[in-house]
Short mmCIF file of C-alpha atoms and ligand atoms in Angstrom, two decimals:
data_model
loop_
_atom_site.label_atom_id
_atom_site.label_comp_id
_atom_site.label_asym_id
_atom_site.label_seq_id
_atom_site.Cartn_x
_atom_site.Cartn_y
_atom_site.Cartn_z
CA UNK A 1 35.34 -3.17 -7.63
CA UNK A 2 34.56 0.43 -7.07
CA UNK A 3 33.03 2.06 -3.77
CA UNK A 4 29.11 3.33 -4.10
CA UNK A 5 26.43 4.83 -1.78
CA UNK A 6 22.73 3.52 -1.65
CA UNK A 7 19.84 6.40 -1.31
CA UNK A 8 20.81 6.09 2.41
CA UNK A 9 24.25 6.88 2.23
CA UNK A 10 25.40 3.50 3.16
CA UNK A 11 29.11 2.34 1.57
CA UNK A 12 28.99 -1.01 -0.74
CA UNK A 13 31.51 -2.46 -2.73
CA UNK A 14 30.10 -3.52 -6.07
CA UNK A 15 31.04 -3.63 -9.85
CA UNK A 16 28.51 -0.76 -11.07
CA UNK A 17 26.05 1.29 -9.67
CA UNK A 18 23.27 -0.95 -10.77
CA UNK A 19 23.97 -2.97 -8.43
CA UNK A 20 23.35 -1.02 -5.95
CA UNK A 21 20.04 -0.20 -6.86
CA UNK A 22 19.58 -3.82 -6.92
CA UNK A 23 20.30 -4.26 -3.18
CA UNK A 24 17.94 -1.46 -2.50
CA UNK A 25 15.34 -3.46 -4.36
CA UNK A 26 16.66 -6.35 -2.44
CA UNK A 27 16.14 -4.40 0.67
CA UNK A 28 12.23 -3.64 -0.05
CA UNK A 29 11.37 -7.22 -0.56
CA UNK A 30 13.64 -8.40 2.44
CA UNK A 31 11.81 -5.74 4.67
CA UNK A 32 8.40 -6.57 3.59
CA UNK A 33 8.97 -10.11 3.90
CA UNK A 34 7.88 -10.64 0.30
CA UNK A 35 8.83 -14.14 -1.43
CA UNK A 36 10.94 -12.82 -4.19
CA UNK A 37 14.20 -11.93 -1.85
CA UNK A 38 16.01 -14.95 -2.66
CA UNK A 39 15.18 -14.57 -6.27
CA UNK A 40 16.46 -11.17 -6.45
CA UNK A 41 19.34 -11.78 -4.68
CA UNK A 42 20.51 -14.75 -7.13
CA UNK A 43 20.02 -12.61 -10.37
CA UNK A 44 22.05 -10.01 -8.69
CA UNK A 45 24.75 -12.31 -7.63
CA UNK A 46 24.20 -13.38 -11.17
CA UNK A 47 25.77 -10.04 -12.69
CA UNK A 48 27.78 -9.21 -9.88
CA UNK A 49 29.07 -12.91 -8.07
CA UNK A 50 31.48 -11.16 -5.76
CA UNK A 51 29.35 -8.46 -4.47
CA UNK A 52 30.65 -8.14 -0.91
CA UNK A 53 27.41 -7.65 0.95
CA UNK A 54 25.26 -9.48 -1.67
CA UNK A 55 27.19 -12.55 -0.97
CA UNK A 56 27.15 -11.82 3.32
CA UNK A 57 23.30 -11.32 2.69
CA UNK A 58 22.98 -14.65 1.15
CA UNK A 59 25.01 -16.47 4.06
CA UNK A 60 22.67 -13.87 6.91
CA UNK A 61 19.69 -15.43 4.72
CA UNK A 62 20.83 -19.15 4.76
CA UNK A 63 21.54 -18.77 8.83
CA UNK A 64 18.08 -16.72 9.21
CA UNK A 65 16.53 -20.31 7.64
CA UNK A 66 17.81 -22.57 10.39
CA UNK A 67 18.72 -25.77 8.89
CA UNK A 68 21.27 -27.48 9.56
CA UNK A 69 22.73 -27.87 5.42
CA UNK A 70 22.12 -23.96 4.84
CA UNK A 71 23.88 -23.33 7.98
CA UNK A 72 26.80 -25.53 6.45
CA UNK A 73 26.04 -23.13 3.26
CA UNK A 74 26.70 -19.82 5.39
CA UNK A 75 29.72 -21.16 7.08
CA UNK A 76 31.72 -21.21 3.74
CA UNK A 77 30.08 -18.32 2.51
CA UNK A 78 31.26 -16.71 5.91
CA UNK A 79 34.67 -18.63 5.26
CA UNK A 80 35.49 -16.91 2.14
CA UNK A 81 34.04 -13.77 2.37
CA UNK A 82 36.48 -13.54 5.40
CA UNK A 83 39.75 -15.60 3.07
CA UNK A 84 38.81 -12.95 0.76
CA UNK A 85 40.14 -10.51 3.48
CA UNK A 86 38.55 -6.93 4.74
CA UNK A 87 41.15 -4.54 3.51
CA UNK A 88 39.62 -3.70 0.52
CA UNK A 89 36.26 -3.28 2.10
CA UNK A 90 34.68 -0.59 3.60
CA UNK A 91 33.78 -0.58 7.45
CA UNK A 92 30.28 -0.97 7.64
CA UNK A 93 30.62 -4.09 5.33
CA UNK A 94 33.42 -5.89 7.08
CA UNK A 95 31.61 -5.72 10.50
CA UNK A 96 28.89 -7.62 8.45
CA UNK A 97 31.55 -10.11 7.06
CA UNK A 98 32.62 -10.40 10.95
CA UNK A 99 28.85 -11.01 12.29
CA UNK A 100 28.39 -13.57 9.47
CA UNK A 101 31.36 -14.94 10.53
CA UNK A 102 30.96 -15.33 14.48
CA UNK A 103 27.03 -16.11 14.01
CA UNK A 104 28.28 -19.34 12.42
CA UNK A 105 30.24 -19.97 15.09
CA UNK A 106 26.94 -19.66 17.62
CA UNK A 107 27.90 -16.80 19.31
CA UNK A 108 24.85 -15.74 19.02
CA UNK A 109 26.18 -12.46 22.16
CA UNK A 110 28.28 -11.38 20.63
CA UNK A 111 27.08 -11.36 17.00
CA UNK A 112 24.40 -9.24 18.38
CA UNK A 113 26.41 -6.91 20.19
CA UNK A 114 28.52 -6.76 16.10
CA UNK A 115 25.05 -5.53 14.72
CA UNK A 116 24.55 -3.39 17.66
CA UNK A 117 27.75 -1.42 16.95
CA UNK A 118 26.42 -0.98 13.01
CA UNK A 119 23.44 0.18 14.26
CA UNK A 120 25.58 3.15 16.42
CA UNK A 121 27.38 3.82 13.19
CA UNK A 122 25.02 3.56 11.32
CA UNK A 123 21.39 3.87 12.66
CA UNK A 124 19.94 3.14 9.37
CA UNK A 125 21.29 -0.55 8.03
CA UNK A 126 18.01 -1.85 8.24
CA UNK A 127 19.98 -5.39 7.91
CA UNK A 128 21.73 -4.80 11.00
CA UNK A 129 18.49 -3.77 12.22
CA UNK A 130 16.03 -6.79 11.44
CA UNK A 131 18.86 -9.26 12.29
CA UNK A 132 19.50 -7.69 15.75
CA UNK A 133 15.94 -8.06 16.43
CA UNK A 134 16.01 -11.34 14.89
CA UNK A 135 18.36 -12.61 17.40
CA UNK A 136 16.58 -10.35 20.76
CA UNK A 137 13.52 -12.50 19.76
CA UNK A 138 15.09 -15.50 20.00
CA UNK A 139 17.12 -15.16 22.96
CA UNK A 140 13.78 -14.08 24.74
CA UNK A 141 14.74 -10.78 25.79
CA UNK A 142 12.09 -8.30 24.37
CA UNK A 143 13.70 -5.69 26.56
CA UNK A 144 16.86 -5.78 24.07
CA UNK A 145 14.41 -5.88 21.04
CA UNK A 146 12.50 -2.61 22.35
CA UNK A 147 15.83 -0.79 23.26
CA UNK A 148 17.49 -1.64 20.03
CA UNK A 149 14.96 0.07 18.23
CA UNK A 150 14.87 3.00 20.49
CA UNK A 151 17.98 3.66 19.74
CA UNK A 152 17.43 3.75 16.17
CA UNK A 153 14.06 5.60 16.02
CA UNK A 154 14.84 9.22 16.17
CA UNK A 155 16.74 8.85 13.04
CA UNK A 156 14.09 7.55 10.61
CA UNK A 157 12.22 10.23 8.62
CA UNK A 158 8.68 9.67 8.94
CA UNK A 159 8.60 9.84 4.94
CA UNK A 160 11.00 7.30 4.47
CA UNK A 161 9.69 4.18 2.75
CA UNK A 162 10.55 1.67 5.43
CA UNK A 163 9.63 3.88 8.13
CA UNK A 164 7.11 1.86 9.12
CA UNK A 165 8.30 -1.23 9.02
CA UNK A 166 10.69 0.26 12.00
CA UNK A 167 7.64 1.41 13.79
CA UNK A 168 6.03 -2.00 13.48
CA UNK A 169 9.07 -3.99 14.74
CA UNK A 170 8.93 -1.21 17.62
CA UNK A 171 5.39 -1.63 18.28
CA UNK A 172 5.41 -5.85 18.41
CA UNK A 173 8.71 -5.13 20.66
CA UNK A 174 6.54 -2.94 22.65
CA UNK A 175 3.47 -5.56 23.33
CA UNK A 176 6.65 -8.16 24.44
CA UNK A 177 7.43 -5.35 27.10
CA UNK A 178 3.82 -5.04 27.90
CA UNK A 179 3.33 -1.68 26.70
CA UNK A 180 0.09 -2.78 24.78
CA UNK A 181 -1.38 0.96 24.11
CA UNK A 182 2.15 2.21 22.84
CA UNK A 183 2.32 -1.15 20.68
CA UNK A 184 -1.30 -0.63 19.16
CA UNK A 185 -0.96 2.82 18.26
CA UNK A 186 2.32 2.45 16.89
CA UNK A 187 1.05 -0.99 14.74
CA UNK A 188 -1.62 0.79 13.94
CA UNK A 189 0.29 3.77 12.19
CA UNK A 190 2.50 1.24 10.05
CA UNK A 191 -0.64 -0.64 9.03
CA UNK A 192 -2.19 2.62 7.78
CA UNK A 193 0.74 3.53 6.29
CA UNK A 194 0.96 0.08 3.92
CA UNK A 195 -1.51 -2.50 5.25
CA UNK A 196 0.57 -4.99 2.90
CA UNK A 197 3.00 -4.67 6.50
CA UNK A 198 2.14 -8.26 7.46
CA UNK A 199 4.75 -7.61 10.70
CA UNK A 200 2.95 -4.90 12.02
CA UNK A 201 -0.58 -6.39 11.44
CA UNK A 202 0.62 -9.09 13.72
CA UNK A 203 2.31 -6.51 16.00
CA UNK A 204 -1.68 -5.34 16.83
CA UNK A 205 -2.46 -9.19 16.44
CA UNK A 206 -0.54 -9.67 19.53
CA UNK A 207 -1.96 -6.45 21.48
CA UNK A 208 -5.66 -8.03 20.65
CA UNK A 209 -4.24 -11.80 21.90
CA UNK A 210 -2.88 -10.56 25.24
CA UNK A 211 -6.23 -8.24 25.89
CA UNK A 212 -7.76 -10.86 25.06
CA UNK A 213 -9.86 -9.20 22.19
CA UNK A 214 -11.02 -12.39 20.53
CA UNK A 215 -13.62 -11.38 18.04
CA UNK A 216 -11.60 -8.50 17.28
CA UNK A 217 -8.71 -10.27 16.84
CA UNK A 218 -10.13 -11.98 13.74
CA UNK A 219 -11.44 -9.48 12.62
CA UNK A 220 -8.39 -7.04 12.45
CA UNK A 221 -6.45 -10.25 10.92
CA UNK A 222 -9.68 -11.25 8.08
CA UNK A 223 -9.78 -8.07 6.86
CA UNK A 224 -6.55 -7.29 6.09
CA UNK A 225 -6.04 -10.49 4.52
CA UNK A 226 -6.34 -8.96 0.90
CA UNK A 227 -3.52 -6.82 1.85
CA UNK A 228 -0.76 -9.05 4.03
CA UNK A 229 -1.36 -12.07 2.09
CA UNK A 230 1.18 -11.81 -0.17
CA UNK A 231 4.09 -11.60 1.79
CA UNK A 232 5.79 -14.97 2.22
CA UNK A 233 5.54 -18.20 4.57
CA UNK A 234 5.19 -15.71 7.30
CA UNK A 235 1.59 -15.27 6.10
CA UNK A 236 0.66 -18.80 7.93
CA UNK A 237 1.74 -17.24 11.50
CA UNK A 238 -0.72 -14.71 10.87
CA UNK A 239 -3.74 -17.75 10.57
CA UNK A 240 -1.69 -19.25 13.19
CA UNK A 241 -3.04 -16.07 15.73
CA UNK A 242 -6.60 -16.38 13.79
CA UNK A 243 -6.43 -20.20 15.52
CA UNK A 244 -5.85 -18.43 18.73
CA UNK A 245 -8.62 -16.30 18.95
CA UNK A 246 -11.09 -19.57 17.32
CA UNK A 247 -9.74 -21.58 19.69
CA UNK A 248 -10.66 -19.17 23.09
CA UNK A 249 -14.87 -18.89 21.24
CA UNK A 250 -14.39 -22.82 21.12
CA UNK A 251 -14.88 -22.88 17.26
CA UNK A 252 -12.52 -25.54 16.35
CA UNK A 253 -14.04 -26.44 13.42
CA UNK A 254 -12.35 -23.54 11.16
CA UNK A 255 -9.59 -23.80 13.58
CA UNK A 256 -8.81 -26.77 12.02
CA UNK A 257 -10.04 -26.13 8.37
CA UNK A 258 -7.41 -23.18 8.70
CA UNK A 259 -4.60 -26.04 9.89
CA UNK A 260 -5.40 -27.90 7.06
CA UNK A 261 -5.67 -25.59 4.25
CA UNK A 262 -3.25 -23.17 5.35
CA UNK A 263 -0.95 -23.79 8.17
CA UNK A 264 0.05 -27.13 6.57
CA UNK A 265 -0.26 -26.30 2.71
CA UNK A 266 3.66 -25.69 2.32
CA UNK A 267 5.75 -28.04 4.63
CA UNK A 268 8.14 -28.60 1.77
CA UNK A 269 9.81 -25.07 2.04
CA UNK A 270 10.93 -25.57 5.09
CA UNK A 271 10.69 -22.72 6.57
CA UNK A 272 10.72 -23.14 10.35
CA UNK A 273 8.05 -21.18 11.76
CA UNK A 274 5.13 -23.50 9.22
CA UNK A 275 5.85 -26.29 11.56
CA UNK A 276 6.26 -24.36 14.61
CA UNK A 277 2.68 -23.08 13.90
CA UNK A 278 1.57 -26.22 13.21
CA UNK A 279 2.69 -28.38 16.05
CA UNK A 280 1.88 -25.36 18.64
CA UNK A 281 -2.05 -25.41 17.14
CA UNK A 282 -2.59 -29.49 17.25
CA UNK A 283 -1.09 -29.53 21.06
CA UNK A 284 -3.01 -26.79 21.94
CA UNK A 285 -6.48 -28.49 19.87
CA UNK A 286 -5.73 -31.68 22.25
CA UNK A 287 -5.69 -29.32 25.39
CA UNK A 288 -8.87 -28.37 24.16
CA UNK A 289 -10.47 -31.97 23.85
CA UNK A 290 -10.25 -31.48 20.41
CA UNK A 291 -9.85 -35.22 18.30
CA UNK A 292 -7.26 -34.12 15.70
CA UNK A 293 -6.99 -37.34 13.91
CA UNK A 294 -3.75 -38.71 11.95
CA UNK A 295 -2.64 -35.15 11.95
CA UNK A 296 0.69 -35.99 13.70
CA UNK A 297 1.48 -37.71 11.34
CA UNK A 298 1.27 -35.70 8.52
CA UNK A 299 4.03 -33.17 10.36
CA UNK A 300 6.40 -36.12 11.52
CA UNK A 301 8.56 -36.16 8.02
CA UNK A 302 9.21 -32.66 8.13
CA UNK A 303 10.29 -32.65 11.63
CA UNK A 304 12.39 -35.73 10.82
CA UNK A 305 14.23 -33.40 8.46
CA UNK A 306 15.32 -31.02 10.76
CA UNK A 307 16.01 -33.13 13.85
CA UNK A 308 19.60 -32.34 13.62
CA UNK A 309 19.43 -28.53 13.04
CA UNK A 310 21.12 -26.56 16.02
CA UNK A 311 20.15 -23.04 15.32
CA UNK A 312 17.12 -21.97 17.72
CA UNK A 313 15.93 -24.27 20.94
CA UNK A 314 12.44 -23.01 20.25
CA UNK A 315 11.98 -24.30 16.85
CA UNK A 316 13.29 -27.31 17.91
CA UNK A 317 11.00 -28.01 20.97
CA UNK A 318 8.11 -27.51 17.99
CA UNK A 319 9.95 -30.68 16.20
CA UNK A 320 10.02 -32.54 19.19
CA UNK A 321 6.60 -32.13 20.23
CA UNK A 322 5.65 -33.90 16.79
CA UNK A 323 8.21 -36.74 17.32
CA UNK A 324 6.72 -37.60 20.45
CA UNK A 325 2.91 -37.07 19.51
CA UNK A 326 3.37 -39.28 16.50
CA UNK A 327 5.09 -41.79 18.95
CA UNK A 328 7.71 -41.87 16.58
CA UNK A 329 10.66 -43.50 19.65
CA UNK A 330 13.74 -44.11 17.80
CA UNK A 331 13.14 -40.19 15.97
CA UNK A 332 12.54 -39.02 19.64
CA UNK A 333 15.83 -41.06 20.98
CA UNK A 334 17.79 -39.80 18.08
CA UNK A 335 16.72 -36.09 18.81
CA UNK A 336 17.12 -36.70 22.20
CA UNK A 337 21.03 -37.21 22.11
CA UNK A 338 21.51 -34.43 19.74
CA UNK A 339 19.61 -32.11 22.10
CA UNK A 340 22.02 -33.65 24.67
CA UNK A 341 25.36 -32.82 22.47
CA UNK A 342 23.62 -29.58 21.38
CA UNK A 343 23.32 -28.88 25.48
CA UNK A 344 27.33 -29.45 26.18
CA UNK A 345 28.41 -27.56 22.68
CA UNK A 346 28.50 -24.01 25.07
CA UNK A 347 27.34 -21.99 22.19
CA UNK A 348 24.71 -19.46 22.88
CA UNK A 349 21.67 -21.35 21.82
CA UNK A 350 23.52 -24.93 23.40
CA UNK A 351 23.48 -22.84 26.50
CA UNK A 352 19.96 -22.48 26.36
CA UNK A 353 19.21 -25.61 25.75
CA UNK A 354 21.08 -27.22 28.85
CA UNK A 355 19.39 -24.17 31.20
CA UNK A 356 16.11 -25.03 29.66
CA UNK A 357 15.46 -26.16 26.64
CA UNK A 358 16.43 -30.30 28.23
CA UNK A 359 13.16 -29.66 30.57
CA UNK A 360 11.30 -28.88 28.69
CA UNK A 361 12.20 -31.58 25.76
CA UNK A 362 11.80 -33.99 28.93
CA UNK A 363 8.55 -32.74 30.02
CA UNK A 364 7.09 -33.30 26.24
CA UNK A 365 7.79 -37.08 26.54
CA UNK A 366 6.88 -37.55 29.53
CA UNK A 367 3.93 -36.10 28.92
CA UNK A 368 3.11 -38.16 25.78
CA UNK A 369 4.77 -40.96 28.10
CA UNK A 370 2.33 -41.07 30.84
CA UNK A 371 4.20 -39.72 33.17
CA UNK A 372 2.59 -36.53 34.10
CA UNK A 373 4.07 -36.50 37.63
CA UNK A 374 7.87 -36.05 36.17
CA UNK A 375 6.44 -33.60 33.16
CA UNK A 376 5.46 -31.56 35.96
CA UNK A 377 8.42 -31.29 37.72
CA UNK A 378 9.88 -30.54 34.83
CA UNK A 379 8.07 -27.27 33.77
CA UNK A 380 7.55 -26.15 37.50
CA UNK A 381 11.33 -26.27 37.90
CA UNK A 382 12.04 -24.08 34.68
CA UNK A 383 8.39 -21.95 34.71
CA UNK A 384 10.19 -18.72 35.11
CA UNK A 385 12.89 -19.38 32.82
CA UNK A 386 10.64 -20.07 29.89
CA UNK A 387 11.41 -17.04 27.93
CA UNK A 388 14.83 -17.94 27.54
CA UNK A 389 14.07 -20.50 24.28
CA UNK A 390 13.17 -16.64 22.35
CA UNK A 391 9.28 -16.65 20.21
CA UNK A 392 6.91 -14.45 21.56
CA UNK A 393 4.84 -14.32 25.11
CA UNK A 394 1.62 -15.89 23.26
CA UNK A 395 3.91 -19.00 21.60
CA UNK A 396 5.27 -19.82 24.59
CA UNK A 397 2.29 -19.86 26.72
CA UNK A 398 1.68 -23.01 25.37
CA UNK A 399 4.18 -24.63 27.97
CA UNK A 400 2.23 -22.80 31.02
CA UNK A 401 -0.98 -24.79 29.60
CA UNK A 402 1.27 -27.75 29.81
CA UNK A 403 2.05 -26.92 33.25
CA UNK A 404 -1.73 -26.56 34.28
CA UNK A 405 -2.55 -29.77 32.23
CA UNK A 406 0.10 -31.54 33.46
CA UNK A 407 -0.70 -30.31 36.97
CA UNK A 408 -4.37 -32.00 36.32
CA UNK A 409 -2.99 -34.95 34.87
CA UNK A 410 -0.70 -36.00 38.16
CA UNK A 411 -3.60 -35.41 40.20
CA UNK A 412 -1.85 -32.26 42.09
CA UNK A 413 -5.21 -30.80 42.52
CA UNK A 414 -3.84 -28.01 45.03
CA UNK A 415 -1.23 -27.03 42.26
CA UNK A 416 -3.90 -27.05 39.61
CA UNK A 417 -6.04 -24.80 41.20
CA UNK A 418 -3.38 -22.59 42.08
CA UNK A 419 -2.47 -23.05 38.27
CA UNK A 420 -6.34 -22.24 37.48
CA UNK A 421 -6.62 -19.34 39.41
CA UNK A 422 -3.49 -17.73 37.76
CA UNK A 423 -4.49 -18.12 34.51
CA UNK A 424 -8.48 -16.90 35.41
CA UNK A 425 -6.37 -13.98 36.76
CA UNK A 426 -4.78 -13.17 33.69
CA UNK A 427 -7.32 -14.20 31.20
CA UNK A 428 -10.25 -14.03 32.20
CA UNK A 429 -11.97 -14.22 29.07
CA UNK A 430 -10.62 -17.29 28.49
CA UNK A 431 -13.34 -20.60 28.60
CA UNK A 432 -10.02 -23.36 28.85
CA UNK A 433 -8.81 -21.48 32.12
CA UNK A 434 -11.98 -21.59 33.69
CA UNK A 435 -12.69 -24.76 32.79
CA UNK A 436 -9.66 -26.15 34.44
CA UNK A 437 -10.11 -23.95 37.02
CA UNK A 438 -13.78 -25.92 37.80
CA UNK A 439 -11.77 -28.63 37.37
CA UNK A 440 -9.76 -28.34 39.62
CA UNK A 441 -12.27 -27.67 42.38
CA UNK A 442 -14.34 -30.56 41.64
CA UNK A 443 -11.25 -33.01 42.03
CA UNK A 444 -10.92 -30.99 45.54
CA UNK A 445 -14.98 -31.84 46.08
CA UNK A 446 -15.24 -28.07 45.93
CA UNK A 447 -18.70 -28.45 44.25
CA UNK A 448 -20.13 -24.81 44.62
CA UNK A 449 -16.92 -23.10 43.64
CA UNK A 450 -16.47 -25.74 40.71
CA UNK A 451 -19.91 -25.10 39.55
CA UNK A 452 -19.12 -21.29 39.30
CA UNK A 453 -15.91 -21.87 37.77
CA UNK A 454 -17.94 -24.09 35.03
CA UNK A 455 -21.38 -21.32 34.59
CA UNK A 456 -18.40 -18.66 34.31
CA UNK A 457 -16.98 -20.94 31.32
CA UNK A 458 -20.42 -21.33 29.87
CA UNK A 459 -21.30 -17.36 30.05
CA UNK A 460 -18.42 -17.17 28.13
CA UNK A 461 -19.15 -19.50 25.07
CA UNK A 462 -22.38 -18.16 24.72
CA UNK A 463 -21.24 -14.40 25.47
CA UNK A 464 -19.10 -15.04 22.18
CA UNK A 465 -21.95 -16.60 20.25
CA UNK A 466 -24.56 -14.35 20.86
FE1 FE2 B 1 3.16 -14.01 16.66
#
């Protein structure tokens, strides 16, 4: 095994400079989130089986999936990349070996902090890059996502090929922080660069969700369709924020032709986010007095599958919530104790899960339960601490329309219209908050305020129908 550089200068260990090139191909499909990576990395594993950093990309790919038998798959690709020992290997690729390594072992700090230290090294490892930013998102710090890229940005070349893909994951790390004009003209710039950048069409998706730029919104996301649609499952979570914008103009009809054609067409990949997606829409379509049918149902055997994965709390709230709503008890009970054992393993994400992650699990059964009262307490005790379980500010808002509905639901009229007038506050385009909002004053015998709360949700609809 001989010692090469890519067109970055970046050391690999490899048996001929073809492969090399390979991994760079590798590299364009893993960036663009195209569905050939795993194809592309077999044939090259094919011709070159101990290929140091082929064979650490295919345990970083297996971990990056989530389930519970890949993660098994990592850990012994992990185990004998390391048996193998580093001496022989360059720097750059034994800290990779290492993060492989201690990411199996759900530390998820400090494998961060081991792609943090590649990225000082070397500032462009786009690996080290994506999976840093991969584990920022999850942890729910988008602070650490927009500094890690920071970092980094000075030394990409506007001309180089992946540039914007870089200024994409900047600009969605951006609208986390808040910084929605920085985010949009930065998404913008990638998009116009390769519109086939599905990340960075989402990055503006996001500006145009939390400016509440509904119409807009689809638009942007329609049509660029012919461009993004090609890249892999991620394509769904791009309908997924299509739903969100139908679902504020109350046109729940496509919202759920789009569930049903899309969002649900390819549950047998499992790839995490499809269901995530999935279950996130049909709670939200209930919220909204929407009848959604046997639809439960059709999500409960994929969930099944993955109720003993232990890689990210937030995916596995999204399983829970269709355990419950299909009323599926001994599935819930069995997911319940392994959320339990999950909460005392100490590992990063078990951490997580104890802080927050077990409220919120126990506020989504009471809540299918009946008891409203308790799934109250629940998220009210742990509302500030949502961002903890990682996914993005418009994902997780889902539990602070739990909290409102739940609010409603235990007759804590006071707290709902507290709840009401937040979220009027912060959205207020939005029909659902005002609606609760009128709600909430009618319970209270509030009858003028209630009836402006209710014209206000009715100028809207109409506003966005006109
Ligand atoms: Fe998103």
């Amino acid at each position: 095994m001989e010692t090469y550089r890519d067109s970055q200068g970046l050391e690999y260990s490899a048996s001929s400079s073809a492969s090399i090139e390979r991994f760079d191909d590798l590299m364009s499909s893993f960036m663009g989130y195209k569905p050939d990576v795993g194809m592309k990395l077999k044939a090259l594993l094919k011709d070159d089986p101990s290929m140091p950093m082929a064979l650490c990309m295919k345990g970083y790919l297996a971990k990056m999936m989530g389930l519970k038998a890949l993660h098994e798959r990592a850990l012994a690709m992990a185990e004998t990349l390391t048996g193998n020992g580093f001496d022989r290997l360059g720097h750059r690729e034994a800290m990779h070996i290492k993060a492989l390594e201690v990411w199996c072992s759900g530390d998820l700090e400090k494998t961060a902090s081991i792609w943090e230290q590649i990225l000082l090294h070397y500032p462009l490892d786009c690996i080290a890059l994506r999976l840093a930013y991969f584990n920022h998102f999850y942890s729910g710090d988008a602070r650490r996502m927009r500094d890690s890229l920071m970092r980094v940005l000075p030394f990409w070349e506007q001309a180089h090929p992946y540039y914007h893909y870089v200024i994409g994951l900047y600009a969605f790390a951006l609208e986390e922080c808040g910084e929605f004009e920085l985010a949009e003209r930065y998404g913008r710039e990638a998009v116009a660069v390769n519109p086939q950048d599905a990340w960075s069409v989402h990055a503006v998706a996001h500006v145009m969700e939390s400016q509440e730029r509904h119409q807009e919104g689809i638009d942007w996301i329609v049509n660029l369709e012919p461009h993004w649609s090609a890249v892999n499952n991620f394509r769904f979570h791009l309908h997924w924020h299509r739903c969100l914008f139908h679902l504020e103009k109350g046109e729940h009809e496509q919202v759920l032709d789009i569930h049903d054609q899309l969002l649900v067409s390819d549950l047998d990949s499992d790839f995490y986010l499809d269901l995530c997606n999935a279950a996130s829409l049909l709670w939200r379509l209930e919220l909204h007095g929407v009848e959604i049918g046997g639809r439960w149902q059709v999500l409960l055997e994929a969930a099944k599958r993955r109720i003993e994965d232990r890689d990210l709390v937030f995916a596995s709230l999204h399983y829970l919530m269709v355990i419950v709503a299909a009323g599926d008890c001994q599935s819930t009970k069995s997911m319940m104790d392994q959320f339990r054992h999950w909460a005392d393993s100490g590992d990063t994400q078990g951490q997580i899960m104890h802080r927050v992650g077990m409220s919120l699990a126990n506020a989504l059964i009471n809540m299918r339960q009946g008891k409203p009262d308790q799934a109250f307490q629940s998220l009210a005790g742990i509302r500030y601490e949502y961002d903890r379980i990682g996914g993005s500010i418009a994902q997780r808002d889902l539990f602070n329309m739990m909290l409102l509905d739940a609010a409603g639901q235990a007759c804590r009229h006071l707290e709902m219209r507290a709840l009401g007038a937040e979220r009027v506050t912060l959205r207020p385009q939005s029909r659902w908050a005002w609606l609760q909002y009128g709600q909430a004053f009618k319970h209270l015998q509030e009858q003028v305020k209630a009836k402006e709360a209710f014209d206000q949700a009715l100028r809207l609809y109409s506003n966005s129908h006109d």
